Structure formats: C-alpha cells, structure tokens
Short mmCIF file of C-alpha atoms in Angstrom, two decimals:
data_model
loop_
_atom_site.label_atom_id
_atom_site.label_comp_id
_atom_site.label_asym_id
_atom_site.label_seq_id
_atom_site.Cartn_x
_atom_site.Cartn_y
_atom_site.Cartn_z
CA MET V 1 -156.90 13.70 68.97
CA ILE V 2 -155.77 14.35 72.62
CA PRO V 3 -156.79 18.45 73.41
CA PHE V 4 -153.55 19.05 75.19
CA ALA V 5 -150.68 16.36 73.77
CA PHE V 6 -148.48 19.69 72.77
CA GLU V 7 -147.84 22.82 74.22
CA LYS V 8 -150.00 25.20 72.54
CA ARG V 9 -147.88 28.07 73.68
CA ALA V 10 -144.75 28.37 74.44
CA LEU V 11 -144.78 31.66 76.32
CA THR V 12 -141.36 33.13 78.16
CA ARG V 13 -142.00 34.65 81.28
CA ARG V 14 -139.19 35.41 84.07
CA ALA V 15 -138.25 31.89 85.34
CA LEU V 16 -139.61 31.54 89.11
CA LEU V 17 -136.89 31.92 91.70
CA GLY V 18 -137.34 30.50 95.25
CA SER V 19 -140.56 30.21 96.64
CA ALA V 20 -141.94 32.67 93.85
CA ALA V 21 -145.67 31.23 92.78
CA LEU V 22 -147.61 30.76 89.62
CA GLY V 23 -148.92 34.31 89.58
CA GLY V 24 -148.08 37.58 88.63
CA ALA V 25 -145.31 36.47 86.15
CA ALA V 26 -145.41 38.87 83.02
CA LEU V 27 -146.17 37.78 79.42
CA VAL V 28 -142.76 38.54 77.93
CA SER V 29 -142.89 36.84 74.37
CA ALA V 30 -144.87 35.52 71.58
CA PRO V 31 -145.12 31.76 71.13
CA ALA V 32 -142.29 30.41 69.31
CA LEU V 33 -142.91 26.91 68.37
CA ALA V 34 -141.72 24.55 65.35
CA ASP V 35 -143.16 21.63 64.49
CA MET V 36 -144.44 18.52 66.16
CA VAL V 37 -141.98 14.73 66.20
CA ASP V 38 -144.24 10.88 67.89
CA LEU V 39 -141.98 8.90 69.59
CA PRO V 40 -142.74 5.45 68.90
CA PHE V 41 -144.03 4.18 72.02
CA SER V 42 -145.58 1.19 72.25
CA GLY V 43 -149.84 2.12 73.02
CA GLY V 44 -149.00 5.91 71.64
CA GLY V 45 -148.73 9.38 73.40
CA GLY V 46 -145.23 10.04 71.73
CA GLU V 47 -146.80 12.82 70.22
CA ARG V 48 -144.56 16.46 71.43
CA ALA V 49 -143.37 19.44 70.46
CA THR V 50 -140.50 20.59 69.54
CA THR V 51 -139.33 24.43 70.23
CA THR V 52 -136.53 26.48 70.11
CA SER V 53 -137.45 29.26 72.42
CA PHE V 54 -135.33 28.46 75.06
CA PRO V 55 -131.61 30.07 75.60
CA GLN V 56 -128.87 28.76 74.10
CA LYS V 57 -130.92 25.89 72.51
CA GLY V 58 -131.43 25.12 69.04
CA LYS V 59 -134.48 22.76 67.89
CA MET V 60 -135.93 20.49 71.11
CA ILE V 61 -137.98 17.94 71.61
CA VAL V 62 -140.74 19.34 74.81
CA GLN V 63 -141.39 16.74 77.33
CA ARG V 64 -141.81 19.46 80.03
CA THR V 65 -141.47 23.49 80.13
CA ARG V 66 -141.07 24.39 83.07
CA PRO V 67 -138.61 23.20 85.09
CA PRO V 68 -137.44 21.88 81.63
CA LEU V 69 -136.93 18.88 79.87
CA LEU V 70 -135.84 18.82 77.20
CA GLU V 71 -134.68 15.79 74.10
CA THR V 72 -132.38 16.07 71.57
CA PRO V 73 -134.12 15.22 68.43
CA TRP V 74 -132.97 11.88 67.16
CA ASP V 75 -131.43 13.37 63.69
CA THR V 76 -128.59 15.36 65.81
CA PHE V 77 -126.92 11.71 66.84
CA ASP V 78 -125.93 10.89 63.12
CA LYS V 79 -124.16 14.43 62.65
CA GLY V 80 -120.87 13.57 64.68
CA VAL V 81 -120.28 11.41 67.89
CA PHE V 82 -120.18 14.94 69.77
CA THR V 83 -123.35 16.26 70.66
CA PRO V 84 -123.43 19.84 69.64
CA ASN V 85 -124.28 22.07 72.51
CA ASP V 86 -126.87 23.51 72.00
CA GLN V 87 -129.31 20.53 71.03
CA PHE V 88 -127.81 18.46 74.27
CA TYR V 89 -130.57 17.98 75.94
CA VAL V 90 -131.66 19.43 79.52
CA ARG V 91 -133.48 17.87 82.64
CA TRP V 92 -133.99 19.70 85.95
CA HIS V 93 -135.75 18.65 88.86
CA TRP V 94 -136.73 21.40 90.64
CA ALA V 95 -137.77 25.22 88.35
CA GLY V 96 -136.34 27.67 91.22
CA ILE V 97 -133.24 27.66 88.29
CA PRO V 98 -131.19 30.97 88.96
CA GLU V 99 -131.99 33.28 86.17
CA SER V 100 -128.64 34.62 86.10
CA VAL V 101 -125.17 33.60 87.25
CA ASP V 102 -122.37 36.23 87.87
CA VAL V 103 -119.42 34.46 87.21
CA ASN V 104 -117.43 37.29 89.78
CA THR V 105 -119.07 36.86 92.62
CA PHE V 106 -119.85 33.10 91.74
CA ARG V 107 -118.07 30.59 94.27
CA LEU V 108 -117.73 26.98 94.63
CA LYS V 109 -117.96 25.87 98.15
CA VAL V 110 -115.72 23.36 99.53
CA HIS V 111 -116.39 22.26 103.11
CA GLY V 112 -118.02 19.19 106.51
CA ASN V 113 -115.01 16.79 107.04
CA VAL V 114 -111.88 18.77 105.96
CA GLU V 115 -108.80 20.19 106.61
CA ARG V 116 -109.20 23.43 105.39
CA GLU V 117 -112.78 24.75 103.45
CA LEU V 118 -112.36 26.11 100.29
CA SER V 119 -114.27 28.52 98.53
CA LEU V 120 -112.95 29.60 95.46
CA SER V 121 -113.77 31.55 92.41
CA LEU V 122 -114.07 30.89 88.97
CA PRO V 123 -110.68 32.21 88.20
CA GLU V 124 -108.65 29.87 91.00
CA LEU V 125 -110.45 27.07 90.14
CA ILE V 126 -109.51 27.75 86.20
CA GLN V 127 -105.52 28.99 87.38
CA LYS V 128 -105.04 26.67 90.46
CA LEU V 129 -106.29 22.64 89.57
CA PRO V 130 -104.39 21.46 86.67
CA ARG V 131 -106.74 21.08 83.48
CA VAL V 132 -107.95 18.04 82.68
CA GLU V 133 -109.88 17.18 78.84
CA MET V 134 -112.52 13.66 78.69
CA ALA V 135 -114.97 12.57 76.40
CA ALA V 136 -118.01 11.09 78.12
CA ILE V 137 -121.74 10.47 77.58
CA ASN V 138 -123.89 12.57 79.73
CA GLN V 139 -127.26 9.99 79.76
CA CYS V 140 -130.16 10.19 82.11
CA SER V 141 -131.43 7.54 84.38
CA GLY V 142 -134.37 7.29 82.47
CA ASN V 143 -133.47 7.75 79.37
CA SER V 144 -135.65 5.76 76.62
CA ARG V 145 -138.65 4.83 79.64
CA GLY V 146 -141.47 5.84 76.83
CA PHE V 147 -140.30 2.19 75.81
CA PHE V 148 -140.82 0.23 79.21
CA GLY V 149 -143.98 -2.39 79.04
CA PRO V 150 -145.77 -2.05 80.81
CA ARG V 151 -145.19 2.10 81.11
CA VAL V 152 -144.44 3.15 84.02
CA PRO V 153 -144.34 6.83 84.95
CA GLY V 154 -141.75 9.84 85.22
CA ALA V 155 -140.59 11.83 82.38
CA GLU V 156 -141.20 9.81 79.12
CA TRP V 157 -138.84 9.96 77.19
CA GLY V 158 -137.63 8.47 74.48
CA ASN V 159 -133.99 7.74 72.98
CA GLY V 160 -132.57 10.94 72.75
CA ALA V 161 -132.32 12.04 76.87
CA MET V 162 -128.60 11.17 76.01
CA GLY V 163 -125.42 13.09 74.44
CA ASN V 164 -121.80 13.03 74.73
CA ALA V 165 -119.20 15.89 75.11
CA LYS V 166 -115.63 17.01 75.51
CA TRP V 167 -115.29 18.31 79.04
CA THR V 168 -112.78 20.86 80.31
CA GLY V 169 -111.92 21.31 83.55
CA PHE V 170 -110.30 19.64 86.98
CA ARG V 171 -110.10 16.59 88.58
CA LEU V 172 -112.18 16.69 91.94
CA LYS V 173 -109.43 14.51 93.89
CA ASP V 174 -107.15 17.66 93.41
CA LEU V 175 -109.79 20.09 94.26
CA LEU V 176 -110.22 17.69 97.60
CA ASP V 177 -106.25 17.49 98.29
CA ARG V 178 -106.60 20.94 98.31
CA ALA V 179 -109.56 20.90 101.08
CA GLY V 180 -107.56 18.00 102.83
CA VAL V 181 -109.63 14.82 103.07
CA LYS V 182 -109.67 13.94 106.41
CA SER V 183 -110.07 10.12 108.18
CA GLY V 184 -113.32 8.85 108.38
CA SER V 185 -115.33 10.78 105.65
CA ILE V 186 -117.27 8.68 103.41
CA GLN V 187 -119.11 10.02 101.30
CA VAL V 188 -119.04 13.26 99.31
CA ARG V 189 -122.11 15.25 99.06
CA PHE V 190 -122.74 17.66 95.81
CA ALA V 191 -124.96 20.08 95.12
CA GLY V 192 -126.05 23.09 92.65
CA LEU V 193 -127.75 26.34 92.66
CA GLU V 194 -131.20 24.81 91.52
CA LYS V 195 -133.76 25.22 94.40
CA PRO V 196 -137.04 23.40 95.38
CA VAL V 197 -139.98 25.94 94.73
CA ILE V 198 -141.92 24.77 97.54
CA GLU V 199 -140.58 25.58 100.97
CA GLY V 200 -139.32 22.30 103.13
CA GLY V 201 -139.00 20.85 99.48
CA PRO V 202 -135.95 18.46 99.09
CA HIS V 203 -133.19 20.47 98.04
CA PHE V 204 -131.46 18.03 94.81
CA MET V 205 -128.49 17.36 96.21
CA LYS V 206 -126.27 13.07 95.11
CA SER V 207 -123.54 11.91 96.64
CA LEU V 208 -120.63 9.20 95.62
CA THR V 209 -118.68 7.70 97.76
CA ILE V 210 -115.18 8.64 99.23
CA ASP V 211 -113.26 6.57 96.69
CA HIS V 212 -115.17 7.38 93.93
CA ALA V 213 -114.88 11.15 94.39
CA ARG V 214 -111.16 10.49 94.75
CA ASP V 215 -110.48 8.31 92.23
CA GLY V 216 -108.74 10.59 88.92
CA GLU V 217 -111.46 10.55 86.60
CA VAL V 218 -114.68 12.37 88.11
CA MET V 219 -113.82 15.69 87.33
CA VAL V 220 -115.66 19.51 87.35
CA ALA V 221 -115.83 20.80 83.83
CA TYR V 222 -115.86 24.73 83.38
CA ALA V 223 -116.14 23.82 79.09
CA MET V 224 -118.64 21.95 77.05
CA ASN V 225 -117.31 20.98 73.90
CA GLY V 226 -114.45 24.00 74.04
CA GLU V 227 -117.02 26.63 75.30
CA ALA V 228 -118.75 27.11 78.61
CA LEU V 229 -122.01 25.26 79.15
CA PRO V 230 -125.06 26.17 78.65
CA PHE V 231 -127.04 27.39 81.31
CA LEU V 232 -129.14 25.10 80.62
CA ASN V 233 -126.89 22.54 81.17
CA GLY V 234 -125.22 24.10 84.30
CA PHE V 235 -122.67 26.78 83.79
CA PRO V 236 -120.38 27.09 84.83
CA LEU V 237 -119.50 24.19 86.71
CA ARG V 238 -120.91 20.84 86.46
CA LEU V 239 -119.75 17.99 87.97
CA ILE V 240 -118.62 14.70 85.70
CA VAL V 241 -118.97 11.28 86.65
CA PRO V 242 -117.64 9.23 83.65
CA GLY V 243 -119.48 5.71 82.58
CA TRP V 244 -122.13 6.70 86.01
CA TYR V 245 -125.47 7.80 85.15
CA ALA V 246 -126.43 11.75 84.95
CA THR V 247 -127.97 12.13 88.10
CA TYR V 248 -124.97 12.06 89.85
CA TRP V 249 -123.06 15.22 86.76
CA MET V 250 -124.35 18.11 89.38
CA LYS V 251 -125.62 21.23 87.18
CA MET V 252 -124.36 24.80 88.21
CA LEU V 253 -122.12 22.99 90.77
CA THR V 254 -121.55 25.58 93.86
CA ASP V 255 -121.49 23.04 97.50
CA ILE V 256 -119.03 19.74 98.09
CA ASP V 257 -119.95 18.66 101.56
CA VAL V 258 -117.34 15.79 102.70
CA LEU V 259 -119.61 13.65 105.39
CA ASP V 260 -117.84 11.29 107.72
CA LYS V 261 -122.40 9.98 107.88
CA PRO V 262 -123.99 8.58 105.34
CA ASP V 263 -125.97 10.74 102.95
CA GLU V 264 -129.97 10.86 104.73
CA ASN V 265 -131.00 12.93 101.82
CA PHE V 266 -133.96 11.89 99.73
CA TRP V 267 -132.05 12.05 96.44
CA THR V 268 -129.63 9.85 97.08
CA LYS V 269 -131.25 7.65 100.14
CA LYS V 270 -134.70 6.91 98.55
CA ALA V 271 -134.65 8.48 94.36
CA TYR V 272 -132.88 6.79 91.94
CA LEU V 273 -133.07 2.77 92.79
CA ILE V 274 -132.59 0.50 91.09
CA PRO V 275 -133.35 -3.37 91.86
CA ASP V 276 -129.69 -5.22 92.97
CA THR V 277 -130.13 -7.81 90.17
CA PRO V 278 -128.54 -8.21 86.72
CA GLY V 279 -130.04 -5.19 84.52
CA ALA V 280 -132.19 -4.08 87.32
CA ASN V 281 -134.95 -6.09 85.69
CA ILE V 282 -137.46 -7.49 87.40
CA THR V 283 -141.07 -8.64 86.80
CA PRO V 284 -143.29 -6.28 87.60
CA GLY V 285 -145.32 -6.88 90.87
CA GLU V 286 -142.45 -8.18 92.05
CA LYS V 287 -142.15 -7.56 95.93
CA ASP V 288 -139.28 -7.34 98.25
CA VAL V 289 -136.92 -6.49 95.58
CA LYS V 290 -133.33 -5.14 97.16
CA MET V 291 -132.89 -1.74 95.76
CA VAL V 292 -129.46 -0.21 95.53
CA PRO V 293 -128.81 3.80 94.42
CA ILE V 294 -128.63 3.34 90.40
CA ASN V 295 -124.58 3.99 89.44
CA ARG V 296 -122.93 2.34 86.19
CA MET V 297 -123.89 2.33 83.05
CA VAL V 298 -124.39 -0.38 80.38
CA PRO V 299 -123.61 -0.40 77.01
CA ARG V 300 -125.88 0.49 74.22
CA SER V 301 -126.41 0.77 70.44
CA PHE V 302 -128.58 2.44 68.12
CA PHE V 303 -128.93 3.32 64.92
CA THR V 304 -129.43 7.06 63.42
CA ASN V 305 -129.50 6.72 59.60
CA VAL V 306 -132.60 4.45 59.47
CA ALA V 307 -135.76 4.70 61.71
CA PRO V 308 -138.98 2.16 62.21
CA GLY V 309 -140.38 2.08 58.29
CA ASP V 310 -138.17 3.19 56.16
CA SER V 311 -137.66 2.05 52.97
CA ILE V 312 -134.44 0.14 51.57
CA LYS V 313 -133.56 0.12 48.19
CA THR V 314 -132.97 -3.12 46.49
CA SER V 315 -130.04 -2.88 44.47
CA GLY V 316 -126.52 -2.95 45.69
CA PRO V 317 -126.00 -2.48 49.30
CA THR V 318 -127.09 -0.56 52.02
CA ASP V 319 -125.30 1.72 54.56
CA LEU V 320 -126.76 1.28 58.30
CA ARG V 321 -124.20 3.61 60.59
CA GLY V 322 -124.82 4.58 63.97
CA ILE V 323 -123.54 5.21 67.32
CA ALA V 324 -122.42 2.87 70.40
CA PHE V 325 -121.14 3.15 73.68
CA GLY V 326 -119.53 0.86 76.28
CA GLY V 327 -121.09 2.30 79.53
CA ASP V 328 -118.72 1.95 82.64
CA CYS V 329 -115.93 1.38 80.00
CA GLY V 330 -115.39 1.14 75.77
CA VAL V 331 -116.97 -0.49 73.41
CA ALA V 332 -115.29 -3.86 72.34
CA LYS V 333 -117.41 -4.75 69.23
CA VAL V 334 -120.84 -3.43 67.13
CA GLU V 335 -122.57 -6.36 65.44
CA THR V 336 -125.82 -6.23 63.01
CA SER V 337 -128.00 -8.96 62.33
CA ILE V 338 -130.95 -8.95 59.40
CA ASP V 339 -132.40 -12.04 60.60
CA GLY V 340 -134.20 -11.61 63.97
CA GLY V 341 -130.45 -12.26 65.61
CA ALA V 342 -129.55 -15.39 64.31
CA SER V 343 -126.42 -13.94 62.63
CA TRP V 344 -124.01 -11.53 64.01
CA GLN V 345 -121.81 -9.54 61.47
CA ALA V 346 -119.54 -7.38 62.93
CA ALA V 347 -119.59 -3.17 62.30
CA GLU V 348 -116.79 -1.19 61.63
CA LEU V 349 -115.80 0.88 64.41
CA GLY V 350 -115.14 4.45 64.09
CA PRO V 351 -112.35 6.30 65.61
CA ASP V 352 -111.86 6.43 69.57
CA ASP V 353 -112.31 9.48 71.52
CA GLY V 354 -112.59 7.85 75.09
CA LYS V 355 -114.17 5.13 76.29
CA TYR V 356 -116.62 7.11 78.34
CA GLY V 357 -117.84 9.24 74.39
CA PHE V 358 -119.25 7.54 71.70
CA ARG V 359 -118.47 5.44 69.29
CA ARG V 360 -119.75 5.53 65.61
CA TRP V 361 -120.25 2.27 63.72
CA ASP V 362 -121.72 1.45 60.28
CA ALA V 363 -122.10 -2.10 58.48
CA LYS V 364 -123.70 -2.58 55.12
CA ILE V 365 -126.73 -5.33 54.10
CA SER V 366 -126.38 -6.97 50.90
CA SER V 367 -129.71 -6.24 48.44
CA PRO V 368 -133.34 -7.30 49.80
CA ALA V 369 -135.49 -9.34 47.99
CA ALA V 370 -138.15 -6.24 46.31
CA GLY V 371 -141.22 -5.68 48.96
CA SER V 372 -139.45 -7.88 51.70
CA ARG V 373 -139.60 -6.71 55.35
CA LEU V 374 -136.32 -7.13 57.21
CA SER V 375 -136.05 -6.69 61.32
CA VAL V 376 -132.85 -5.01 61.38
CA GLN V 377 -130.63 -5.29 65.11
CA VAL V 378 -127.47 -3.78 66.44
CA ARG V 379 -126.04 -4.93 69.82
CA CYS V 380 -123.20 -3.43 71.26
CA THR V 381 -120.31 -5.52 74.05
CA ASN V 382 -118.47 -3.74 76.05
CA THR V 383 -115.11 -4.24 76.58
CA ASN V 384 -115.55 -5.83 80.37
CA GLY V 385 -117.73 -8.24 78.38
CA LEU V 386 -121.13 -7.43 78.72
CA VAL V 387 -123.68 -7.26 76.05
CA GLN V 388 -127.09 -5.82 75.23
CA PRO V 389 -129.34 -8.10 76.62
CA ASP V 390 -132.49 -9.35 73.68
CA LYS V 391 -135.03 -9.25 76.33
CA PRO V 392 -135.64 -5.82 77.25
CA ASN V 393 -135.47 -5.12 81.18
CA TRP V 394 -138.34 -3.75 83.48
CA ASN V 395 -138.60 -1.82 86.79
CA PRO V 396 -140.94 0.77 88.48
CA SER V 397 -138.84 4.02 87.53
CA GLY V 398 -137.60 3.13 83.92
CA PHE V 399 -134.32 3.12 84.40
CA MET V 400 -131.41 1.07 82.78
CA ARG V 401 -132.92 0.10 78.89
CA ASN V 402 -130.43 -1.03 76.42
CA VAL V 403 -132.58 -3.32 75.55
CA ILE V 404 -130.53 -4.69 71.65
CA GLU V 405 -132.63 -2.01 69.11
CA THR V 406 -134.85 -3.28 66.66
CA VAL V 407 -135.80 -1.41 62.85
CA ASP V 408 -138.28 -2.39 60.89
CA LEU V 409 -137.20 -1.91 57.46
CA VAL V 410 -138.90 -2.57 53.96
CA ALA V 411 -137.74 -2.58 50.25
CA ALA V 412 -138.75 -1.22 47.73
CA MET R 1 -114.38 36.42 71.71
CA GLN R 2 -113.15 37.29 74.21
CA ARG R 3 -111.23 34.20 75.39
CA PHE R 4 -110.83 33.45 79.82
CA ALA R 5 -107.94 33.02 79.59
CA GLN R 6 -107.20 37.12 78.43
CA THR R 7 -109.37 38.60 80.89
CA PHE R 8 -107.54 36.02 83.89
CA GLY R 9 -104.14 36.14 82.12
CA VAL R 10 -103.97 32.02 82.73
CA LEU R 11 -103.14 29.69 79.88
CA LEU R 12 -102.24 26.27 80.60
CA ALA R 13 -101.71 22.98 79.42
CA VAL R 14 -104.25 20.64 78.94
CA ALA R 15 -103.78 17.08 80.23
CA VAL R 16 -106.27 14.93 78.14
CA LEU R 17 -106.79 11.59 80.24
CA GLY R 18 -105.49 8.68 78.79
CA GLY R 19 -103.62 11.12 76.02
CA SER R 20 -101.20 13.18 75.55
CA ALA R 21 -100.92 16.74 76.69
CA THR R 22 -101.37 19.76 74.23
CA ALA R 23 -101.70 23.66 75.28
CA LYS R 24 -105.30 25.41 75.34
CA ASP R 25 -107.44 28.13 76.17
CA VAL R 26 -110.43 27.81 78.37
CA PRO R 27 -113.74 29.47 76.68
CA GLU R 28 -114.87 33.06 78.42
CA LEU R 29 -116.66 32.56 80.85
CA LYS R 30 -119.39 35.57 80.57
CA SER R 31 -122.21 36.03 83.23
CA GLU R 32 -125.30 35.23 81.74
CA SER R 33 -129.28 35.88 82.58
CA PHE R 34 -131.65 34.03 80.80
CA GLU R 35 -136.19 34.11 81.42
CA LEU R 36 -137.26 30.84 80.24
CA PRO R 37 -140.48 29.59 78.74
CA THR R 38 -142.56 27.94 81.60
CA GLY R 39 -145.99 26.67 80.16
CA ASP R 40 -149.56 27.70 80.44
CA ARG R 41 -151.39 24.87 79.12
CA MET R 42 -154.26 24.20 82.41
CA PHE R 43 -155.97 21.08 82.90
CA THR R 44 -159.15 21.35 80.92
CA GLY R 45 -163.31 19.19 81.76
CA ALA R 46 -165.33 18.35 84.24
CA GLY R 47 -163.45 18.09 87.53
CA ALA R 48 -160.19 19.76 86.35
CA ASP R 49 -160.39 23.04 88.79
CA PRO R 50 -158.63 20.90 92.26
CA VAL R 51 -155.79 19.79 89.42
CA ASN R 52 -155.15 23.01 88.39
CA ASN R 53 -155.22 24.53 92.16
CA ASN R 54 -152.49 21.34 92.99
CA CYS R 55 -150.76 20.88 90.65
CA LEU R 56 -149.06 23.71 88.35
CA THR R 57 -146.70 25.28 91.23
CA CYS R 58 -143.62 23.19 91.04
CA HIS R 59 -144.13 22.06 87.40
CA SER R 60 -146.31 23.05 83.97
CA ALA R 61 -149.05 20.73 83.17
CA GLY R 62 -146.71 18.78 80.66
CA MET R 63 -145.25 16.44 83.57
CA VAL R 64 -148.34 15.65 83.96
CA LEU R 65 -150.12 15.27 80.51
CA VAL R 66 -147.73 12.86 79.17
CA GLN R 67 -147.98 10.19 81.30
CA PRO R 68 -148.95 7.10 79.72
CA LYS R 69 -152.78 5.88 81.34
CA LEU R 70 -152.12 5.01 84.89
CA SER R 71 -154.21 3.03 87.25
CA LYS R 72 -156.31 5.39 90.12
CA THR R 73 -153.93 3.51 93.03
CA THR R 74 -150.87 4.55 91.28
CA TRP R 75 -152.44 8.21 90.50
CA GLU R 76 -152.67 8.00 94.67
CA GLY R 77 -149.19 7.12 94.87
CA ILE R 78 -148.02 9.69 92.11
CA VAL R 79 -150.59 12.32 94.68
CA LYS R 80 -149.49 11.33 97.92
CA LYS R 81 -145.39 11.50 96.95
CA MET R 82 -146.16 14.82 95.95
CA ILE R 83 -147.67 16.44 98.72
CA ASN R 84 -145.12 13.59 101.80
CA VAL R 85 -142.54 14.41 99.29
CA TYR R 86 -142.25 17.70 97.58
CA LYS R 87 -144.44 19.08 99.68
CA ALA R 88 -147.02 20.01 97.42
CA PRO R 89 -149.89 21.92 99.99
CA VAL R 90 -152.89 19.84 99.00
CA PRO R 91 -156.00 20.20 101.22
CA ASP R 92 -157.60 17.08 101.83
CA SER R 93 -160.41 17.55 100.95
CA ASP R 94 -158.75 17.86 97.54
CA VAL R 95 -157.09 14.41 96.88
CA ALA R 96 -159.82 12.44 95.73
CA GLY R 97 -161.02 14.52 92.85
CA ILE R 98 -157.69 15.10 91.56
CA VAL R 99 -156.98 11.22 91.69
CA ASP R 100 -160.38 10.15 89.84
CA TYR R 101 -159.55 13.00 87.64
CA LEU R 102 -156.19 11.66 86.52
CA SER R 103 -157.29 8.12 86.48
CA ASN R 104 -159.17 9.05 83.77
CA GLY R 105 -156.18 9.20 81.64
CA PRO R 106 -153.80 11.99 80.83
CA THR R 107 -156.35 13.20 78.01
CA GLY R 108 -158.19 14.43 81.31
CA GLY R 109 -161.86 15.78 81.74
CA LYS R 110 -163.64 12.85 79.52
#
C-alpha cells in the first residue's frame, strides 16, 4: 500500500491569503474524511479519498487539497443532466483564494481599449444588463487525464472534472457595449480574485478574441442552477464560455481588460496549448509540433448506470443509460455497440435542454448468454458531424480526451 | 430565503437564449467567508527534507503524490518549471535531491 496515497487527515484552517506562507496557521477543525474511491487508471494509482469538508460541497473526490482540485463522484451523473452545485467539480490554480467576498464592495471592472472605463457593483450589473439563461457544460481541459497512455503529469482526474449547469447572468457583449470597445481591439483578457501565493508568480488570466467575446453567447453568470454560485465555483461572478474548455471560464471574475495587443501572459501564451492536429492527437515523443491555445470542446458520451466489471442479468433486456454532449454544438446521435464497435444501434435521446448541455441517452441490450463477457461501447456524433474516435488521443498535457468509452460487463 | 430581487428591488425578465422569455428573479447574493481545508501531508522517507522544504508552499503534497511514475527528465522539467515559471524559491543545492527523491516514484523515499 502506498503510504500516502490518500489524505490521512484533511484539517481545516484559514485559507492562505496573498503571500502568507505555510507556518503559523491554526488548525481549526477535526478531520472529515469519507470513503475511498479507486479511479480505474491503467497501471493503477487511482486511489483517492473522498471528503465532505469543503464549504458548500457534499461528497467530493480529493485530487488535491490546496488549492482544491475536487472531482465529482461518478454516480452524480446518473441522477440527472444538471450537476448539483454541491457536487460540481472544483479546480483552482493558485492557493491565493480570498477567504471572503463582500457583495457590497465587490466590483467588476472593464478597462483598456474602451471609450468608458466601468466599475460596476453587483446590483448595478444585475439591474442594468438584460438577463439571460443558458445550460452549458464546464469541462476541465484535462478531464480524464489519468486515463492517458503513456501517463502524463498534471491533475490526475478521472472522468468527473466536468459538470452541466443552468447559468443565469448577462451577455458579455452587453457589458462590453456599455464600455464601448474601441477600434483596434483584438483580445479581451479576464482575471479573477485568485492570486499567486509567491511574489512574481504569474497571476491567472485568460483571453478570448474580441469577436468571440462579443458573439452574444459568452456570458457572465451570477447564478448557477438557480442559486448563487458556490464560493469554490467562482462566487459571485463567473465567465461562461459555452462549448469551450473551462480554462476560459474565469472564476470570481473581477477584471476585464480590452487589449489592442496580443495577450502575452503565461496562462494565455504558454499554458493550455494543444497540438494543432485533429483531436489534439500526436505520437508520444513527436517533435516540432505547432501548438495553439486549447479551444472548442469535442463530443463525448458516457455510461452512468454501469461500471467496468458489473454483472448484468441473463433474462430480459438490460437498460443502459448515460449522458452525452456535442462539445461546441449539440448532439446529433448517440449509439451503442455490444460487438466491439462492429455494429451500432441508435440510443434514445432525452429532452434537449440546450445544445451546450448534457443530453441523457437510453438504450437496451438483449439478454446475453450466462457467463458471456460483453464489451459495451457508446459513442456520440455531434451536430457538426464530428464523431468520437475509436482510438484515444495523446498529447503531453493530457488534454481533450474523448475516445469512445468501453465498459466490460459479465452476464451472470 | 431573502431574494436578491427584494434586496435591490429588481425583477427582470429572463431572456432564455434560444428559448422563450420568462419572468424570474435571481437568488440572493450574500457576503460569504469560508475556511478551506489545507492538507497536512508531508513527504516521508529518506531524502524527503528538500521536498518538504520546497514543494509545499504553493500546493499541498497531493499535487505531487497523485502523479504517475515519471522519468527523471520529466521530474527535472517539472522542478525547473516550478522555479522558472511559478517562481518557486528553490536553492540550487536542493534541486538534485528533489529530483532524485521524486524519480523514485510517488511513494517517495523508497
């Protein structure tokens, strides 16, 4: 047994602020650890503790305690297409997470290449800007990284670094129009309240092109599934970039800078880059690959009611179900296969709550002979005609996994 | 529960993107303050000291302990990135020891 493959104790103390170092913080609460999970990575190493000790969060899988990387337990996805706020995954880069947010003094600033600089309070933003609502999936660029082969460093997520929510807020375009974007603007850069814990460390910021920022879909949310955003999911404001990976979805959004020069900051220019190849796929060791910023999501589909190794009954049909999404567009179809992908049967699709959200699917497989082993697969084709690949992609950062999922079942 | 709409006297129509407009108020936004767990694990075994001294300031040990078995070159690259990009103040004299310790795998100190 690996001596420290799980958090032995997750003790609570004041979140470290600014450049506060490790020492001297008081331990204020008792351990609150739930049970272990084992994420089925090839070669092992997927044992993780679960915990209920994070604020506004129910049971979560601990990938890293500080700053938190908390994964949504898989059974959550079987309960509905909207991921509950208290089990929505959590992902921070720097531990300089403010320990409080005062809604009376909080301001969202818009500045840079604009006619009028803005500094708006929450009531002003809520009252002055038309309200919009949209279902959209927030998925970490590195969701499922632990399944990469060969393995790559980073947050070793299973498949639960994603979630779907109904976001309420205003269009970024409407805010930018109030500020009056000047000609010559090329990008818009976003920053939140998160701070590096070491002086000189790169502040977490991300940019979108000006056209993308003004496309009328990118929005700023003040509510998630009808409630204020959980603190760890970006309270009080979060950028919503439908169809794009979560790295762009700035949490605790407080600063919007309209740029007339390309954003040179580390997180935009050097981090979150993917090979400029179909599916961000290269051969391990491949050199001189052109890299570009990660961008649109690709289709995925999952089983939510069966797991590898489960047994299924030999009398009567077995119900299979799960969730699917198109990525940067809707779901055209979901199909299942029980013969290793030789033939595919259309699954039934649940209600469409918006093209950027999860879509439930249902299928039945007829009773197999006792003792037989079934490799059951599910694949999604999106409305742009893109279908999940049958071979996993690989890149050194572990981004954009979307291979067809396979679950091995035994008929008993 | 007190609603933000009452607090600020707002009730606006929600324009559902791609759908019909419905009247809806927004939830109350209250000032919040929280304490976050920090994780108190340390690296153990022979050679753990420089890792404990240099690798726990910005993230808890879990960041390192969940990593798969990685080559020495990869660990060297990671430690350099911590120093050059994230500004980890690691003394030059500690680098080799850290890389050696980590190259023995996430169980460390074997």
